[in-house]
Short mmCIF file of C-alpha atoms in Angstrom, two decimals:
data_model
loop_
_atom_site.label_atom_id
_atom_site.label_comp_id
_atom_site.label_asym_id
_atom_site.label_seq_id
_atom_site.Cartn_x
_atom_site.Cartn_y
_atom_site.Cartn_z
CA MET A 23 -0.03 0.01 -0.10
CA ALA A 24 1.35 3.37 -0.92
CA GLN A 25 1.74 5.56 2.10
CA ARG A 26 1.18 9.38 2.22
CA GLY A 27 4.04 10.99 4.03
CA PRO A 28 3.57 13.55 6.84
CA HIS A 29 3.39 17.07 5.64
CA THR A 30 5.99 19.60 6.98
CA PRO A 31 4.02 22.67 8.09
CA ASP A 32 5.23 26.27 8.26
CA THR A 33 6.74 27.11 11.56
CA VAL A 34 4.02 29.86 12.29
CA ASP A 35 1.37 27.16 12.25
CA ARG A 36 2.96 24.94 14.84
CA PRO A 37 0.68 24.60 17.90
CA TRP A 38 3.65 24.75 20.33
CA GLY A 39 5.09 28.05 18.96
CA GLU A 40 8.61 26.82 18.58
CA SER A 41 10.76 25.80 15.72
CA PRO A 42 11.82 22.25 16.14
CA GLY A 43 15.40 23.39 15.41
CA SER A 44 15.34 25.93 18.31
CA ALA A 45 17.03 25.41 21.67
CA ALA A 46 13.47 24.99 23.09
CA GLY A 47 12.76 21.98 20.91
CA HIS A 48 13.12 19.35 23.38
CA ARG A 49 11.87 15.63 23.26
CA ARG A 50 8.41 16.57 24.27
CA SER A 51 8.05 19.11 21.43
CA VAL A 52 9.57 16.72 18.94
CA ARG A 53 6.89 14.17 19.87
CA ALA A 54 4.16 16.71 19.42
CA GLU A 55 5.56 18.07 16.20
CA VAL A 56 5.35 14.46 14.74
CA ILE A 57 1.64 14.24 15.57
CA TRP A 58 0.99 17.77 14.22
CA ARG A 59 2.53 16.98 10.99
CA LEU A 60 0.17 13.99 10.44
CA VAL A 61 -2.83 16.13 11.46
CA ARG A 62 -1.85 18.91 9.16
CA ALA A 63 -1.53 16.51 6.31
CA ALA A 64 -4.90 15.00 6.93
CA LEU A 65 -6.52 18.57 7.14
CA GLU A 66 -4.89 19.57 3.83
CA GLU A 67 -6.15 16.37 2.11
CA GLN A 68 -9.68 16.86 3.41
CA VAL A 69 -9.81 20.40 2.18
CA GLU A 70 -9.17 18.96 -1.29
CA VAL A 71 -11.66 16.20 -1.02
CA ALA A 72 -14.43 18.38 0.50
CA ALA A 73 -13.62 21.19 -1.94
CA ARG A 74 -14.13 23.55 1.04
CA SER A 75 -11.39 25.78 2.77
CA VAL A 76 -13.11 25.43 6.09
CA LEU A 77 -13.73 22.06 7.69
CA ASP A 78 -15.79 20.82 10.44
CA VAL A 79 -13.46 18.77 12.73
CA VAL A 80 -14.24 16.60 15.78
CA ASP A 81 -11.52 15.84 18.35
CA ALA A 82 -12.82 12.82 20.44
CA GLY A 83 -10.97 12.91 23.70
CA GLY A 84 -9.31 16.19 22.72
CA GLY A 85 -8.97 17.36 26.33
CA THR A 86 -7.56 20.83 26.77
CA GLY A 87 -7.28 21.47 23.02
CA ASN A 88 -3.64 20.76 22.38
CA LEU A 89 -4.76 20.03 18.80
CA ALA A 90 -8.10 21.81 18.60
CA VAL A 91 -6.82 25.37 19.18
CA PRO A 92 -4.03 25.25 16.44
CA ILE A 93 -6.50 23.63 14.10
CA ALA A 94 -8.96 26.47 14.81
CA ARG A 95 -6.19 29.00 14.16
CA LEU A 96 -6.04 27.58 10.68
CA GLY A 97 -9.66 28.64 10.17
CA HIS A 98 -11.51 25.38 10.78
CA ARG A 99 -14.39 24.72 13.07
CA VAL A 100 -13.50 22.28 15.86
CA THR A 101 -15.64 20.38 18.32
CA VAL A 102 -13.93 18.73 21.21
CA VAL A 103 -15.75 15.94 22.94
CA ASP A 104 -14.30 14.80 26.27
CA PRO A 105 -15.66 13.35 29.41
CA SER A 106 -13.69 15.72 31.63
CA PRO A 107 -15.39 18.90 32.67
CA ASP A 108 -12.13 20.32 33.88
CA SER A 109 -10.29 19.62 30.56
CA LEU A 110 -13.13 21.28 28.69
CA ALA A 111 -12.94 24.33 30.94
CA ALA A 112 -9.13 24.50 30.22
CA LEU A 113 -9.92 24.23 26.46
CA GLU A 114 -12.31 27.11 26.63
CA ARG A 115 -9.83 29.29 28.43
CA ARG A 116 -7.01 28.24 25.91
CA ALA A 117 -9.33 29.06 22.92
CA GLU A 118 -10.20 32.51 24.43
CA GLU A 119 -6.50 33.33 24.77
CA ALA A 120 -5.83 32.29 21.14
CA GLY A 121 -8.82 34.28 19.98
CA VAL A 122 -10.63 31.27 18.30
CA THR A 123 -13.71 30.89 20.59
CA ASP A 124 -15.90 31.38 17.67
CA ARG A 125 -14.38 28.30 16.14
CA VAL A 126 -14.10 25.98 19.04
CA ARG A 127 -16.93 24.14 20.78
CA ALA A 128 -16.60 22.12 23.97
CA VAL A 129 -19.04 19.16 24.52
CA GLN A 130 -18.88 16.71 27.40
CA GLY A 131 -19.31 13.05 26.36
CA ASP A 132 -17.66 9.84 25.50
CA ALA A 133 -16.31 8.61 22.15
CA ALA A 134 -18.79 5.72 22.06
CA ASP A 135 -21.76 8.08 22.35
CA LEU A 136 -20.60 10.50 19.73
CA PRO A 137 -23.50 10.35 17.22
CA ASP A 138 -25.99 11.15 20.09
CA VAL A 139 -23.82 13.76 21.71
CA LEU A 140 -23.02 15.72 18.54
CA GLN A 141 -26.32 15.39 16.48
CA THR A 142 -24.11 16.45 13.44
CA THR A 143 -21.48 15.26 11.07
CA ALA A 144 -17.84 16.13 10.36
CA ASP A 145 -15.30 16.19 7.60
CA LEU A 146 -12.52 14.85 9.87
CA VAL A 147 -12.56 13.17 13.17
CA LEU A 148 -9.42 12.79 15.47
CA CYS A 149 -9.26 10.01 18.02
CA HIS A 150 -5.76 10.11 19.53
CA SER A 151 -4.74 8.14 22.56
CA VAL A 152 -8.39 7.20 23.33
CA LEU A 153 -9.00 3.57 22.22
CA GLU A 154 -6.54 2.32 24.89
CA VAL A 155 -8.95 3.19 27.55
CA VAL A 156 -12.39 2.88 26.35
CA ASP A 157 -14.68 0.07 27.31
CA ASP A 158 -14.91 -1.40 23.79
CA PRO A 159 -12.66 0.00 20.93
CA GLY A 160 -14.91 -1.52 18.24
CA VAL A 161 -18.11 0.17 19.62
CA ALA A 162 -16.12 3.43 19.85
CA LEU A 163 -14.77 3.24 16.24
CA ARG A 164 -18.25 2.65 14.92
CA ALA A 165 -19.40 5.61 16.69
CA LEU A 166 -16.58 7.75 15.26
CA ALA A 167 -17.29 6.42 11.79
CA GLY A 168 -20.98 7.28 12.32
CA VAL A 169 -20.35 11.02 12.41
CA LEU A 170 -18.26 11.16 9.28
CA ARG A 171 -19.72 12.60 6.22
CA PRO A 172 -19.24 10.60 2.89
CA GLY A 173 -15.60 11.13 1.95
CA GLY A 174 -14.85 12.11 5.61
CA ALA A 175 -11.54 10.88 7.33
CA LEU A 176 -10.69 9.51 10.62
CA SER A 177 -7.35 9.93 12.21
CA VAL A 178 -6.45 7.45 14.92
CA VAL A 179 -3.40 7.20 17.12
CA VAL A 180 -3.02 4.34 19.58
CA ALA A 181 -0.11 2.90 21.65
CA ASN A 182 1.70 0.11 19.97
CA ARG A 183 2.11 -3.28 21.66
CA TYR A 184 5.63 -4.11 20.21
CA GLY A 185 6.85 -0.60 20.97
CA LEU A 186 5.86 -1.27 24.54
CA VAL A 187 7.68 -4.59 24.60
CA LEU A 188 10.85 -2.89 23.32
CA THR A 189 10.56 -0.06 25.90
CA LYS A 190 10.18 -2.57 28.77
CA LEU A 191 13.09 -4.58 27.57
CA LEU A 192 15.28 -1.36 27.31
CA GLY A 193 14.35 -0.51 30.78
CA GLY A 194 15.29 -3.91 32.18
CA HIS A 195 11.72 -5.02 32.87
CA ILE A 196 11.82 -8.51 31.11
CA ALA A 197 8.82 -10.05 32.92
CA GLU A 198 6.66 -7.09 31.95
CA ALA A 199 7.99 -7.23 28.43
CA ARG A 200 6.95 -10.85 28.17
CA THR A 201 3.49 -10.13 29.55
CA ALA A 202 2.92 -7.20 27.13
CA LEU A 203 3.94 -9.52 24.40
CA THR A 204 1.68 -12.37 25.23
CA ASP A 205 -1.40 -10.58 26.70
CA PRO A 206 -4.12 -10.34 24.06
CA ALA A 207 -4.58 -6.64 24.82
CA GLY A 208 -0.92 -5.92 25.11
CA ARG A 209 -1.24 -5.03 28.91
CA TRP A 210 1.83 -5.49 31.06
CA GLY A 211 0.07 -5.44 34.41
CA VAL A 212 -3.02 -6.90 35.95
CA SER A 213 -4.76 -3.73 37.16
CA ASP A 214 -7.85 -2.27 35.28
CA PRO A 215 -6.07 1.18 34.74
CA VAL A 216 -3.36 -0.30 32.76
CA PRO A 217 -4.34 0.69 29.05
CA ARG A 218 -4.45 -1.77 26.24
CA ARG A 219 -1.91 -1.68 23.44
CA PHE A 220 -2.50 -2.57 19.73
CA THR A 221 -0.58 -4.19 16.92
CA ALA A 222 -0.73 -2.59 13.45
CA GLU A 223 -2.83 -5.52 12.25
CA GLN A 224 -5.29 -5.21 15.15
CA LEU A 225 -5.81 -1.55 14.54
CA ARG A 226 -6.16 -1.90 10.83
CA ARG A 227 -8.76 -4.67 11.25
CA ALA A 228 -10.66 -2.74 13.80
CA VAL A 229 -10.86 0.30 11.57
CA GLU A 230 -12.00 -1.69 8.64
CA ASP A 231 -14.65 -3.42 10.67
CA ALA A 232 -15.98 -0.02 11.42
CA GLY A 233 -16.72 0.23 7.63
CA LEU A 234 -13.73 2.46 6.80
CA VAL A 235 -11.08 2.21 4.22
CA VAL A 236 -7.49 2.57 5.41
CA LEU A 237 -5.57 5.09 3.44
CA ALA A 238 -2.34 5.35 5.25
CA GLU A 239 -0.50 3.92 8.19
CA HIS A 240 2.39 5.36 10.14
CA GLY A 241 4.66 4.80 13.06
CA VAL A 242 4.69 7.60 15.51
CA ARG A 243 7.80 8.20 17.75
CA VAL A 244 9.70 5.51 15.91
CA VAL A 245 13.10 6.73 16.98
CA THR A 246 12.39 9.82 19.19
CA ASP A 247 11.84 7.80 22.37
CA LEU A 248 14.95 5.72 21.78
CA VAL A 249 17.67 8.31 21.26
CA PRO A 250 19.52 9.91 24.27
CA SER A 251 18.06 13.05 25.57
CA ARG A 252 20.94 15.12 24.32
CA CYS A 253 19.85 14.51 20.64
CA ALA A 254 16.52 16.04 21.27
CA ASP A 255 18.13 18.92 23.35
CA ASP A 256 20.63 19.79 20.61
CA PRO A 257 19.23 22.35 18.29
CA GLY A 258 21.22 21.14 15.37
CA GLY A 259 20.01 17.58 16.00
CA VAL A 260 16.40 18.17 16.26
CA ASP A 261 15.78 18.66 12.53
CA GLU A 262 17.78 15.63 11.78
CA LEU A 263 15.83 13.60 14.28
CA LEU A 264 12.56 14.83 12.74
CA GLN A 265 13.78 13.91 9.27
CA LEU A 266 14.69 10.39 10.43
CA GLU A 267 11.39 10.13 12.19
CA SER A 268 9.55 10.97 9.04
CA LEU A 269 11.47 8.37 7.06
CA ALA A 270 11.10 5.59 9.60
CA SER A 271 7.44 6.25 10.11
CA GLU A 272 6.72 4.93 6.63
CA ASP A 273 8.92 1.86 6.79
CA PRO A 274 6.77 -1.10 7.85
CA THR A 275 9.75 -2.74 9.67
CA PHE A 276 10.52 0.29 11.74
CA ARG A 277 6.74 1.12 12.24
CA ALA A 278 6.38 -2.10 14.09
CA LEU A 279 8.64 -0.79 16.87
CA ALA A 280 7.12 2.66 17.14
CA THR A 281 5.78 3.86 20.48
CA GLN A 282 2.50 4.74 18.68
CA LEU A 283 0.64 3.70 15.52
CA HIS A 284 -1.23 6.12 13.31
CA VAL A 285 -3.99 5.22 10.83
CA LEU A 286 -5.84 7.52 8.46
CA ALA A 287 -9.06 6.05 7.09
CA ARG A 288 -11.97 7.26 4.99
CA ARG A 289 -15.68 6.74 4.80
CA LEU A 290 -16.52 6.23 1.15
#
């Protein structure tokens, strides 16, 4: 399957306000930049598909608006659905500070109840780091697909089971690595709060079972979480790190070891 590579946005549109090559471009900003490139690419593609410059975007589990506010800055309308009233209050404050309150809407609710909560449809739905903790990922994905307009797209990011196994091994936690590898849900502990992890095959199948067609797959944080901190702190090395991350994200071999997996899918 041909993969669409992440688009490199202009610095001014980065939600974190720092060039990845600046001294402030530490590891956390690099991780966020990787996600932003994927989201920005999905937005640009949907503008072409919808033949409209302004999209209706839903961020399921979008919390305090790390993505919603910068998307609104680009001129799109964004609805954030999140179960936490505190997060939604923080979202509204952030939107007001950014001057985009007219383009950001906060709705309390869960991903599985999205059609009932929204009573509307969207051009693009984001579901990042949510499927790990919902009661039933299949139910949630069908709800997400249910609010997409024909031609609408779904961007999903989940934690990768094999990436977790590698992380546990590198940390010397061999028993936990073995548990994560053998547990059907990719968990490494026995308590309920431990979130599930997915393989690329599991995520792809779940998205397709929801009635969507997978357009692209990427690894997220393929190398960023593995390099020494000094590589992310060095202004000259951050751009190199991002370039390597972009290349590795599209390679199936490296993608299998990424911390997270990304799928972009469409409702036909």
